Short mmCIF file of C-alpha atoms in Angstrom, two decimals:
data_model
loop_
_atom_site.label_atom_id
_atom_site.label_comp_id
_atom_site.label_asym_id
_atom_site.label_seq_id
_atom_site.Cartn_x
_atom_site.Cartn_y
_atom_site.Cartn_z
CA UNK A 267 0.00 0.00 0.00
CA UNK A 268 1.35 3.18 -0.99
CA UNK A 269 1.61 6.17 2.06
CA UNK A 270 1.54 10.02 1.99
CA UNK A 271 5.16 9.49 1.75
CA UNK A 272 5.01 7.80 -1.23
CA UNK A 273 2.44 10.33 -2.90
CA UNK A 274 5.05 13.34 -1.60
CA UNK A 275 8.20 11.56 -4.20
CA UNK A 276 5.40 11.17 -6.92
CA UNK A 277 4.27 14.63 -6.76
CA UNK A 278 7.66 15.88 -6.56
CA UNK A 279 9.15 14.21 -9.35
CA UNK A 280 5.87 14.50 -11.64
CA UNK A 281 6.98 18.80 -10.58
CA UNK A 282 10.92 18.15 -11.48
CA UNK A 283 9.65 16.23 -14.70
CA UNK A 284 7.42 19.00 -15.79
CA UNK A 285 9.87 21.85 -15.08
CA UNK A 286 12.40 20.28 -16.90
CA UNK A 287 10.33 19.82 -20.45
CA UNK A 288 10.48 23.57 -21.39
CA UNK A 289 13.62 23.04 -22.21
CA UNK A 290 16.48 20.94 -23.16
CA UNK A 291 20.43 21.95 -22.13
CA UNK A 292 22.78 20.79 -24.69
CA UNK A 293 25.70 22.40 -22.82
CA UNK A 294 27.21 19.59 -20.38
CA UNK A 295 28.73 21.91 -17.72
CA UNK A 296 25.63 23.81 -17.44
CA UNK A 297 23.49 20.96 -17.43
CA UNK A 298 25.39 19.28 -14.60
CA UNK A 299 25.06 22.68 -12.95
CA UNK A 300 21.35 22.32 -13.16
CA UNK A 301 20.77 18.87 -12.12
CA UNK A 302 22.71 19.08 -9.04
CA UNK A 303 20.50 21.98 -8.18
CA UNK A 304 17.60 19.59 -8.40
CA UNK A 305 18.79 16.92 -6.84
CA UNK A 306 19.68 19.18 -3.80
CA UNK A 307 16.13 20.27 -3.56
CA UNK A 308 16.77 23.62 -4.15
CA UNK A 309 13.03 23.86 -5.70
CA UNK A 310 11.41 21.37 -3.64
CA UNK A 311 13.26 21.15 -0.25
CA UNK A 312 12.09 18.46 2.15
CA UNK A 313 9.15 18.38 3.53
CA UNK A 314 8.12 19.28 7.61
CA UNK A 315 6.81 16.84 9.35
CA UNK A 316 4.50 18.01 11.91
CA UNK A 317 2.64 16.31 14.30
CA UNK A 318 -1.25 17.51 15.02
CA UNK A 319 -1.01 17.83 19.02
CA UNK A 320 -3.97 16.56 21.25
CA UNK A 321 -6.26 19.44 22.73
CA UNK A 322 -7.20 18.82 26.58
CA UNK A 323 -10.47 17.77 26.69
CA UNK A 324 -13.01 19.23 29.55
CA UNK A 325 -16.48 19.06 29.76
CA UNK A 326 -19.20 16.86 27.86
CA UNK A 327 -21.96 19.19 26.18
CA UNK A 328 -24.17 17.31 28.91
CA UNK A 329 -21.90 18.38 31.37
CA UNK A 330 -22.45 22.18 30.33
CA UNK A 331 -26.06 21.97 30.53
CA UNK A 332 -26.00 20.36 34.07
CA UNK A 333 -24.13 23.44 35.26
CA UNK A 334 -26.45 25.74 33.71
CA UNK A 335 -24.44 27.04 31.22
CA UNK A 336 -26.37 25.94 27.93
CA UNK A 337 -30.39 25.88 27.02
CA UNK A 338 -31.39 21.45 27.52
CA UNK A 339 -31.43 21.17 24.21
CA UNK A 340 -27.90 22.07 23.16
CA UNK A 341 -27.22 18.33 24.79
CA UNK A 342 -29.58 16.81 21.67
CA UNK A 343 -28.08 18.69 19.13
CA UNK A 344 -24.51 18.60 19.50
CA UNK A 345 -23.72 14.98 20.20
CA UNK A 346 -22.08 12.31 18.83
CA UNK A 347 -23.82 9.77 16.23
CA UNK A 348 -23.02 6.54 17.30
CA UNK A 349 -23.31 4.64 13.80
CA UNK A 350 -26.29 2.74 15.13
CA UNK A 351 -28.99 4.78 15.39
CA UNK A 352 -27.92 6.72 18.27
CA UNK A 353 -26.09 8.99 19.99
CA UNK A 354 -23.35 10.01 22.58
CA UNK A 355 -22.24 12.98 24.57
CA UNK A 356 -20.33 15.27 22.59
CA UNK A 357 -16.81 15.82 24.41
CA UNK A 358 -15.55 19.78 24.02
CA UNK A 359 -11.99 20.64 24.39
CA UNK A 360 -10.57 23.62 27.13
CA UNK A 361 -10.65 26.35 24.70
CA UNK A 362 -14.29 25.17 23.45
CA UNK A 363 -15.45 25.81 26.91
CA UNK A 364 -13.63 28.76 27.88
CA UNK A 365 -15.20 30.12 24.34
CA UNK A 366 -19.13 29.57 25.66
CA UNK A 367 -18.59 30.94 28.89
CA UNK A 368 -17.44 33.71 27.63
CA UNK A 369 -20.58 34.35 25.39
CA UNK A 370 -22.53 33.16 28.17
CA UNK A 371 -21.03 36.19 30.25
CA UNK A 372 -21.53 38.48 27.67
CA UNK A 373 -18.25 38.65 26.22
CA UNK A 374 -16.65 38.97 23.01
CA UNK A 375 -13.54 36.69 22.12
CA UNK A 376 -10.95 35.51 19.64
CA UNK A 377 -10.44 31.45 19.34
CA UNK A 378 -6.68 31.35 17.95
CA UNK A 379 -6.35 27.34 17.79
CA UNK A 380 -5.31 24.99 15.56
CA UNK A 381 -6.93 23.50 12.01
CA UNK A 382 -9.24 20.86 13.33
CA UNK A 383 -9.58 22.17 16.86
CA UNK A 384 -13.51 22.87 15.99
CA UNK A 385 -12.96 26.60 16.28
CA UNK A 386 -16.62 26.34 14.76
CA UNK A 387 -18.32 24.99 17.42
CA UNK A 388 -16.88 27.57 19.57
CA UNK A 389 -19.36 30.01 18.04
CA UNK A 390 -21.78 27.80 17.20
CA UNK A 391 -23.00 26.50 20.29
CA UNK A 392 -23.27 29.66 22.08
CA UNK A 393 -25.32 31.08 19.19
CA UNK A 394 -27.55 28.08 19.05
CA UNK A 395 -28.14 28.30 23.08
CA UNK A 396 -28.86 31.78 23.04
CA UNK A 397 -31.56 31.22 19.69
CA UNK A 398 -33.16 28.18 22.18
CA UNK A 399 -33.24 30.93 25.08
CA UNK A 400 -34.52 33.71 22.69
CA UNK A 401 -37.62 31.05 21.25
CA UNK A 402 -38.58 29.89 25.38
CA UNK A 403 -38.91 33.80 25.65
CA UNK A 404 -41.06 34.06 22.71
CA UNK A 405 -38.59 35.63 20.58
CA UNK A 406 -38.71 34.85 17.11
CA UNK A 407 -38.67 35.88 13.30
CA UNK A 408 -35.05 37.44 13.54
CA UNK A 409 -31.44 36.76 12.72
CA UNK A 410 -29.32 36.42 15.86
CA UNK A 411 -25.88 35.64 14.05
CA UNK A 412 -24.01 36.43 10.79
CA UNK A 413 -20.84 34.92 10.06
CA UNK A 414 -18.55 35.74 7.77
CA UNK A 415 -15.98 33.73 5.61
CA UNK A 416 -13.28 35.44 3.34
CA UNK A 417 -14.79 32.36 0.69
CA UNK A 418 -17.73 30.81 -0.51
CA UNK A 419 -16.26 27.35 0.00
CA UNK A 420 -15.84 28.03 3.71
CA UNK A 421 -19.34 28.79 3.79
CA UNK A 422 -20.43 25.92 1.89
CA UNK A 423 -18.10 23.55 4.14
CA UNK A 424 -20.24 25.31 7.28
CA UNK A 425 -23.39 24.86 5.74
CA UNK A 426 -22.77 20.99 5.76
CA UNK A 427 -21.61 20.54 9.22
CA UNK A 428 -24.88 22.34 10.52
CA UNK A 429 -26.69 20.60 8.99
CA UNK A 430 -25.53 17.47 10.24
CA UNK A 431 -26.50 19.19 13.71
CA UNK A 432 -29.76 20.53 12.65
CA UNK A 433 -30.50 16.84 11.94
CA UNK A 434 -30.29 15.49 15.79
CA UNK A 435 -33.07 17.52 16.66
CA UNK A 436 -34.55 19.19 13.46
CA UNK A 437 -36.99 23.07 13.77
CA UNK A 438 -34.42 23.61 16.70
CA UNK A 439 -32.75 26.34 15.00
CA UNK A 440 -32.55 27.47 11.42
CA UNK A 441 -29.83 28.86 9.48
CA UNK A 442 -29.20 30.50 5.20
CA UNK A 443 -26.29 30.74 3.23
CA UNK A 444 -26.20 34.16 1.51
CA UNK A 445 -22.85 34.64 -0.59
CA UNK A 446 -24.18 35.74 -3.90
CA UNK A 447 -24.66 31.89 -5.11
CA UNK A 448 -28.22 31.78 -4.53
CA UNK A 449 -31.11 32.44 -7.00
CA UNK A 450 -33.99 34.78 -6.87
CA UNK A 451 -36.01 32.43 -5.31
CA UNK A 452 -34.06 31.67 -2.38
CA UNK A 453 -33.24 35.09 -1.42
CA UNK A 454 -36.67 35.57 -1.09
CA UNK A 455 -37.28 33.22 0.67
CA UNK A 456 -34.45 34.25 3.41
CA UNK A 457 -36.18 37.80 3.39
CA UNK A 458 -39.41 36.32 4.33
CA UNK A 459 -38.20 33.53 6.73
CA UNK A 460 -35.23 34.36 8.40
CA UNK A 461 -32.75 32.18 9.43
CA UNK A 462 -31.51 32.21 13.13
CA UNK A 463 -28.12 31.75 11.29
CA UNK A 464 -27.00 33.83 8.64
CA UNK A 465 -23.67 32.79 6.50
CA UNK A 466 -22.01 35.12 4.24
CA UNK A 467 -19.03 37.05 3.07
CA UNK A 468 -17.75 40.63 3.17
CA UNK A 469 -18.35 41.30 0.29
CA UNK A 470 -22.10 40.45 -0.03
CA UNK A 471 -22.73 41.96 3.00
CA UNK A 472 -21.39 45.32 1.70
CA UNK A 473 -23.91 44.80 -0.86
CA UNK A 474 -26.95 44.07 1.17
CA UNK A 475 -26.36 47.12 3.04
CA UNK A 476 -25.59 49.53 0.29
CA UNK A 477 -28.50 48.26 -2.45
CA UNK A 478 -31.42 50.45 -0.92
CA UNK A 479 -32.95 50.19 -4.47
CA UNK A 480 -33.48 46.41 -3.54
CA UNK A 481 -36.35 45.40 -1.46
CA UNK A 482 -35.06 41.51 -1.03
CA UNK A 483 -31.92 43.10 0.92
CA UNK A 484 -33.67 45.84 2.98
CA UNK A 485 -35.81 43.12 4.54
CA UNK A 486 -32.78 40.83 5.01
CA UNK A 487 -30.97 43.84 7.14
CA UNK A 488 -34.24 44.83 8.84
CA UNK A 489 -34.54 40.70 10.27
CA UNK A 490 -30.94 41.40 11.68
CA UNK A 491 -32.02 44.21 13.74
CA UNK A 492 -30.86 43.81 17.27
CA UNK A 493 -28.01 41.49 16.30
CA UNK A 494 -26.54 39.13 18.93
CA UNK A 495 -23.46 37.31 17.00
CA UNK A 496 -21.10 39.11 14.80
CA UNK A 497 -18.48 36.24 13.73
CA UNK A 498 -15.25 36.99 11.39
CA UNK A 499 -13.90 33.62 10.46
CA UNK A 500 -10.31 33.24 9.27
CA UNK A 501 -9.62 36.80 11.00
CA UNK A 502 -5.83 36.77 9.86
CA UNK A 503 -6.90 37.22 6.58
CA UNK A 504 -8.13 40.84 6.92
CA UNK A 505 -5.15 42.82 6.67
CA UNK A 506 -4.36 45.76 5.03
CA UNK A 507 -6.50 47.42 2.23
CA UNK A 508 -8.88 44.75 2.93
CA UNK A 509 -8.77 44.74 6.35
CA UNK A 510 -9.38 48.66 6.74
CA UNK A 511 -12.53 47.87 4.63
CA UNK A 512 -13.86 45.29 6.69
CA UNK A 513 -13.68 47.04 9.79
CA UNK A 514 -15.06 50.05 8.34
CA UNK A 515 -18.47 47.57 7.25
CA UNK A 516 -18.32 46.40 10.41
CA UNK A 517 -18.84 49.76 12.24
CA UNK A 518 -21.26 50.59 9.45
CA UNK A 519 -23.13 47.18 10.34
CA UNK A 520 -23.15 47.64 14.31
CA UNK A 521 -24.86 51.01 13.84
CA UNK A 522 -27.40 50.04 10.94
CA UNK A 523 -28.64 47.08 12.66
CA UNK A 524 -28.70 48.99 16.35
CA UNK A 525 -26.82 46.49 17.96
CA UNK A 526 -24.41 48.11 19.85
CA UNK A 527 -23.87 45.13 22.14
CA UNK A 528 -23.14 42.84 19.90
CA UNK A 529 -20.95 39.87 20.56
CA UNK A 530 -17.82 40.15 18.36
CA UNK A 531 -16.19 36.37 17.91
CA UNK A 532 -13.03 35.77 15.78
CA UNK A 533 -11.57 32.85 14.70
CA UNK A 534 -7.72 32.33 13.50
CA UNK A 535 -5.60 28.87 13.55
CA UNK A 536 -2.29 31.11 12.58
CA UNK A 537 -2.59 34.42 14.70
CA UNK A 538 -0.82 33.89 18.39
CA UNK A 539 -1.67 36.71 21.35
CA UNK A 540 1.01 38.02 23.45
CA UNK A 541 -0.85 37.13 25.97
CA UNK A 542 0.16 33.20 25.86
CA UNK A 543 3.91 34.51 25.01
CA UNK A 544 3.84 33.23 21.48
CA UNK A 545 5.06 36.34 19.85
CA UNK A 546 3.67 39.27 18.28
CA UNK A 547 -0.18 38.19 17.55
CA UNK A 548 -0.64 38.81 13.63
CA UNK A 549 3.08 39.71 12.75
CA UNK A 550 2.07 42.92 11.63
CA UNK A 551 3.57 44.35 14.62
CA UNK A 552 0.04 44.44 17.13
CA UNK A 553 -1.16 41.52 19.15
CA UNK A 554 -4.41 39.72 18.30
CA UNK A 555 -6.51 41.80 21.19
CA UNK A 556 -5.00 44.96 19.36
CA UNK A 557 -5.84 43.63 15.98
CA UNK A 558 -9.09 42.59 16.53
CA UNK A 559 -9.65 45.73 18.36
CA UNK A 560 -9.20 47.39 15.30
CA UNK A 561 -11.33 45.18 13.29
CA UNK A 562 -14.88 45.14 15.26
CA UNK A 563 -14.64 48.07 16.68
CA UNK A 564 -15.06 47.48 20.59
CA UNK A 565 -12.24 46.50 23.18
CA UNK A 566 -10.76 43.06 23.22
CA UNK A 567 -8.33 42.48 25.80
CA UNK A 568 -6.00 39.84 26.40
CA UNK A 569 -7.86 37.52 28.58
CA UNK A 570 -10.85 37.60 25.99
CA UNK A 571 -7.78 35.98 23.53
CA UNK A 572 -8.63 32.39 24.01
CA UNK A 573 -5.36 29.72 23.25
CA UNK A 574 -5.21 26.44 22.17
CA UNK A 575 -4.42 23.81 25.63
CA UNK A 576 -2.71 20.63 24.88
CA UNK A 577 -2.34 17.17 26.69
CA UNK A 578 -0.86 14.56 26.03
CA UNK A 579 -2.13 11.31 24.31
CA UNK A 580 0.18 8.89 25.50
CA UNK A 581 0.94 7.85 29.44
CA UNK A 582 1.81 10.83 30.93
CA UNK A 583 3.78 9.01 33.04
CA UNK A 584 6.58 8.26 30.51
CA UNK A 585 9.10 10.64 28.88
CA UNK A 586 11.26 9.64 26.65
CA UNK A 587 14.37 8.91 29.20
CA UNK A 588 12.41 6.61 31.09
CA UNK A 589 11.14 4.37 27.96
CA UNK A 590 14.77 4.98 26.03
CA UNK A 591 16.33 1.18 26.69
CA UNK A 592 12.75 -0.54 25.54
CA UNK A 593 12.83 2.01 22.54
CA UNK A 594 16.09 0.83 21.57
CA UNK A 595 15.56 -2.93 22.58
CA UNK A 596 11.94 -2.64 20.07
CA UNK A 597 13.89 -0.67 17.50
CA UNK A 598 17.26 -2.60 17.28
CA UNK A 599 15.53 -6.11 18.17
CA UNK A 600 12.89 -5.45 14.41
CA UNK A 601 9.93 -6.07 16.08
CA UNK A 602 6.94 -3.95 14.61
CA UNK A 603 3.71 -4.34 16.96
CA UNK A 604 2.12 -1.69 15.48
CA UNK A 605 1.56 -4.16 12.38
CA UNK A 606 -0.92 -6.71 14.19
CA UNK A 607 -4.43 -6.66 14.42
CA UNK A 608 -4.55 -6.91 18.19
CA UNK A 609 -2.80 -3.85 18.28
CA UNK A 610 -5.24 -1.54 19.94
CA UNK A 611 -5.23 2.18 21.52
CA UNK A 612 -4.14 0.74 24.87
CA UNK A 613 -1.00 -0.68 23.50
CA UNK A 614 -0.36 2.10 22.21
CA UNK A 615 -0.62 4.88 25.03
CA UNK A 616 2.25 3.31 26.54
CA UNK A 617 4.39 1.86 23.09
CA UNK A 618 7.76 3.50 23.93
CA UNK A 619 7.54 4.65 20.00
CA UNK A 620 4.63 6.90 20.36
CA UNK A 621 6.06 8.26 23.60
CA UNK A 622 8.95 9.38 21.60
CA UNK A 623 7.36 10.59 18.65
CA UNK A 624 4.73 12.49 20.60
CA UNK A 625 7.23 14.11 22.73
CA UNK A 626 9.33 14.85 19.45
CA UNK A 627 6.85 15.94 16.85
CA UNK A 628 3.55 16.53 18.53
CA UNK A 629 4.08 18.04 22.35
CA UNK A 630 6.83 20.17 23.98
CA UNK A 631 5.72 19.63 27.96
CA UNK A 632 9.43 21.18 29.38
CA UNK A 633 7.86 24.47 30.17
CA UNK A 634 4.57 24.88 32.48
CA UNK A 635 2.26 25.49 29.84
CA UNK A 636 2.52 22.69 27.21
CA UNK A 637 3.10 23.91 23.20
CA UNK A 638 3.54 22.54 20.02
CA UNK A 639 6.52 20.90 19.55
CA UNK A 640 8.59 22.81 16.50
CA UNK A 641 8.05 20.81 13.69
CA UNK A 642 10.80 19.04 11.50
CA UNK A 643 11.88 16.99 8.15
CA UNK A 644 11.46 13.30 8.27
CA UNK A 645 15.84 13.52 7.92
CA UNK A 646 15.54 15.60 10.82
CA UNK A 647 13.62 13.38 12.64
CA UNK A 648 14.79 10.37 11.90
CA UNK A 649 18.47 11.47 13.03
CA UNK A 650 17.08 12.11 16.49
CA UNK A 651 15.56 8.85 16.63
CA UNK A 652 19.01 6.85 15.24
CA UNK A 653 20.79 9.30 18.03
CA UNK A 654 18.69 8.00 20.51
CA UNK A 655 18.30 4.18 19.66
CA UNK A 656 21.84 3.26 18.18
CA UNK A 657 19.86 2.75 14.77
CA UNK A 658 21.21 4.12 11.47
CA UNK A 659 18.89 6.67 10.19
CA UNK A 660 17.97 4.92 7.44
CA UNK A 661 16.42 2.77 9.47
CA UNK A 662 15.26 4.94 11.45
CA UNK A 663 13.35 6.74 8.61
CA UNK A 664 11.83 3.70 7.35
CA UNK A 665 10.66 2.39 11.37
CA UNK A 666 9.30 5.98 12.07
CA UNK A 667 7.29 6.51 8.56
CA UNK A 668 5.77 2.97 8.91
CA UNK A 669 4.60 3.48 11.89
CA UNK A 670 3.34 7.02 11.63
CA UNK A 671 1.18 5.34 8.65
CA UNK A 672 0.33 2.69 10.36
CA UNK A 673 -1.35 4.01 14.26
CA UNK A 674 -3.15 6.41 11.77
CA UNK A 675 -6.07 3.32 11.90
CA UNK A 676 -6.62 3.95 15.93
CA UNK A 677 -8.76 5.97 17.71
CA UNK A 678 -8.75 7.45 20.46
CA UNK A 679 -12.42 6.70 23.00
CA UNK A 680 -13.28 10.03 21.69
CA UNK A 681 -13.36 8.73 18.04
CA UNK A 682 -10.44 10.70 17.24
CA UNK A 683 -7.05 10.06 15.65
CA UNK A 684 -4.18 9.53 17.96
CA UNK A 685 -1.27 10.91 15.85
CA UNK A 686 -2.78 12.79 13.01
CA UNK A 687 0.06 14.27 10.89
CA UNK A 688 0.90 16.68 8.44
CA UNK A 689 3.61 16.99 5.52
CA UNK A 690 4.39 20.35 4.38
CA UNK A 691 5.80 20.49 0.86
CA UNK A 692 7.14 23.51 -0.31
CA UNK A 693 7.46 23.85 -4.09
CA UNK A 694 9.00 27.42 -5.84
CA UNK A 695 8.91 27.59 -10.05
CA UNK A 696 12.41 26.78 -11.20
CA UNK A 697 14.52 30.36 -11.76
CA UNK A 698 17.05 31.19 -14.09
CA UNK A 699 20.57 30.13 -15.30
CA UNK A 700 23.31 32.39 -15.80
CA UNK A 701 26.82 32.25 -17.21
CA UNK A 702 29.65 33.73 -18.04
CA UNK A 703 30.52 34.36 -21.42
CA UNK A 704 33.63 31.74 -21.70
CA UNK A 705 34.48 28.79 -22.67
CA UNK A 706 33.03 25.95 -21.25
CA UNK A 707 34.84 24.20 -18.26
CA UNK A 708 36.27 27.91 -17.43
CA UNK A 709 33.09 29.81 -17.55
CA UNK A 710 30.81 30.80 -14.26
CA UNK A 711 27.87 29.05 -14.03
CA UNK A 712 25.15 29.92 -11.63
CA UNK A 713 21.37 29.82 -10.76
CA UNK A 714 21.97 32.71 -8.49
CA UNK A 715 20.49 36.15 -10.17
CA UNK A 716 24.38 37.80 -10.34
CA UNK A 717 25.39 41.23 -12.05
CA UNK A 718 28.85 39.82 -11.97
CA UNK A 719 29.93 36.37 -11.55
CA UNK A 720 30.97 35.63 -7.94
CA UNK A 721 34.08 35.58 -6.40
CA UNK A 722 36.20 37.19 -9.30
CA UNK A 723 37.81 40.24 -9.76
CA UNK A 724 37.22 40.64 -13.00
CA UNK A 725 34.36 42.74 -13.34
CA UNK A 726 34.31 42.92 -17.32
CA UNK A 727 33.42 39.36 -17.42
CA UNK A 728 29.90 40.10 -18.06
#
């Protein structure tokens, strides 16, 4: 069976194939030139291996509603589906929680976690408890929330997900996508039912509030009046030009739809806040509270900036010192459990292999507050493994790939993957050659952009 590392050498050399058909070098000293660029990786370097880290887990939706904190039937909607007909609690991570309570206290926030944390559900639920609390008042006939994506296809992705939630307890809570892909029927149909929910993007939005001449929009924005939920997905990627615009709409918005205490939510899985000591937020020089200040138009500080928390997956109990002799004894002795059946999540919580890749690639537990461990090639990798085991790194890139392929099958009681990771493959268009004008074998030859060829004095050699 061929792996993602096996797809990565395909792709690349299907790249290093096509580059090289535009043209063919007759010259042998610059076409040795050229190919030992290539096979350097000058256009492809490796790739990063990275490691998706485990989020602490904290409170069952169930839980949430026990303490008060969400509307009953928040439990019946977001749950798990069993496969058989039923369901399961739904299990939320730290920053999940921290996320509701804030909305539940009235606060605005910024989720800056990673892909696949479910920075959606962070907004989601609160907006779904407080349309639930808004019906048992009698509220009703209005649009609590807009979100906005920078794309359609984030939308559409959105639009599937809540509709897989809509589904556990369907008339709960209703929701409209409104991008500028729907037909003249549907958009009259969101101005005379609106949706709890409404999806959009920046654009369109600038549209619905600027086309007066259009009745279809003016009753849209009049069914958002008293806005609860004002959601900016993917906040990183309002900078600049664009970003100016957006928060200019988004002042324009607050004070069209009187809702001047609006919830403001964010979401970003690349922007970092000072606040956690991960650098300079955005790296535009402010900090996400300061950006996203900016952006909706209210105060965010820096404990309304709400970070990703990681635990570990594997027996906390183990580091990698304390499992180092069985590591080597597993690695040198060519055993591979990790290839039978019986194999199961168990084993693998305490297999001194995961301990050591987790610790590696996925986790970085030497300071208090556990971060992402920096991520690195598979050459990179692999030589800290052979350092550690007495194994050559051949063999220790060939042990560590299998088995990263192989745990992929577990799952955690959760229903997650264990050791989900990622290879990052940079690729940059093949540049330019330049030469001297000699005679082969004495000319310069370089894929460097030069004025002059390096490292002589002879500056008339063009």
């Amino acid at each position: 069976m061929r792996s993602v590392f096996d797809l990565r050498k395909d792709i690349v050399k299907t790249y290093a194939d096509f580059s090289k058909s535009f043209s063919k070098i007759a010259a042998a000293d610059i076409r040795e030139a050229v190919d030992k660029e290539y096979e350097k990786g000058r256009y492809w370097p490796e790739a990063i291996l990275q490691l998706n880290p485990h989020y602490k887990n904290a409170e069952t939706v169930e839980e949430m509603v026990a303490r008060g904190a969400l509307h009953p039937d928040c439990a019946r909607i977001f749950c798990r589906d069993d496969g058989g007909g039923g369901s399961s609690p739904l299990m939320l991570y730290q920053h999940q929680v921290e996320a509701i309570d804030a909305a539940g206290k009235g606060k605005s926030f910024i989720v800056t976690t990673g892909t696949g944390s479910g920075k959606s559900l962070a907004f989601f639920i609160p907006i779904v408890d407080r349309v639930l609390k808004n019906r048992a008042r009698g509220i009703r006939g209005k649009t609590s929330a807009i979100v906005i994506y920078p794309m359609n296809a984030l939308a559409n992705s959105q639009m599937e997900e809540l509709k897989k939630y809509r589904g556990m307890m369907p008339g709960a809570f209703t929701f409209a996508r409104y991008t500028g892909q729907e037909d003249d029927e549907e958009r009259l149909r969101i101005a005379d039912s609106p949706p709890d929910i409404l999806l959009t993007n920046f654009m369109m939005l600038e549209l619905i509030l600027t086309r007066y001449d259009a009745e279809c929009d003016r009753t849209i924005v009049k069914n958002c009046q008293g806005l609860n939920f004002l959601v900016l997905d993917e906040l990183h990627t309002y900078r600049g030009r664009q970003g100016a615009d957006v928060a200019m709409l988004v002042r324009r918005l607050r004070e069209h739809l009187n809702a001047p205490n609006v919830l403001c939510i964010g979401t970003s899985a690349t922007m970092r806040s000072s606040h956690f000591g991960d650098g300079d937020g955005d790296g535009g020089g402010l900090s996400v509270e300061e950006s996203a200040s900016r952006l909706f138009g209210c105060r965010i500080t820096a404990d309304q900036v709400i970070g990703e928390a990681l635990e570990r997956v594997t027996n906390s109990s183990l580091t990698v010192e304390t499992v180092r002799k069985d590591l080597e004894r597993l690695l040198c002795g060519g055993d591979r459990p990790w290839h039978d059946r019986s194999y199961s999540y168990e084993n693998f919580c305490s297999d001194p292999l995961a301990v050591w890749v987790e610790l590696t690639l996925g986790i970085d537990v030497s300071e208090q507050r556990a971060k992402r461990a920096s991520p690195l090639t598979l050459s990179e990798a692999a030589a800290r493994l052979a350092r550690d085991t007495g194994v050559s790194s051949d063999a220790a890139r060939e042990i560590l790939s299998d088995f990263l392929v192989s745990v992929h099958r577990l799952k955690t009681p959760s229903g997650k993957t264990p050791f989900a990771f990622k290879l990052h493959q940079f690729i940059s268009g093949p540049g330019r050659v330049s030469c001297t004008l000699e005679p082969a074998g004495t000319r310069v030859v370089t894929l460097d952009e030069q004025i002059y060829a390096p490292n002589r004095e002879d500056k008339d050699i063009p």
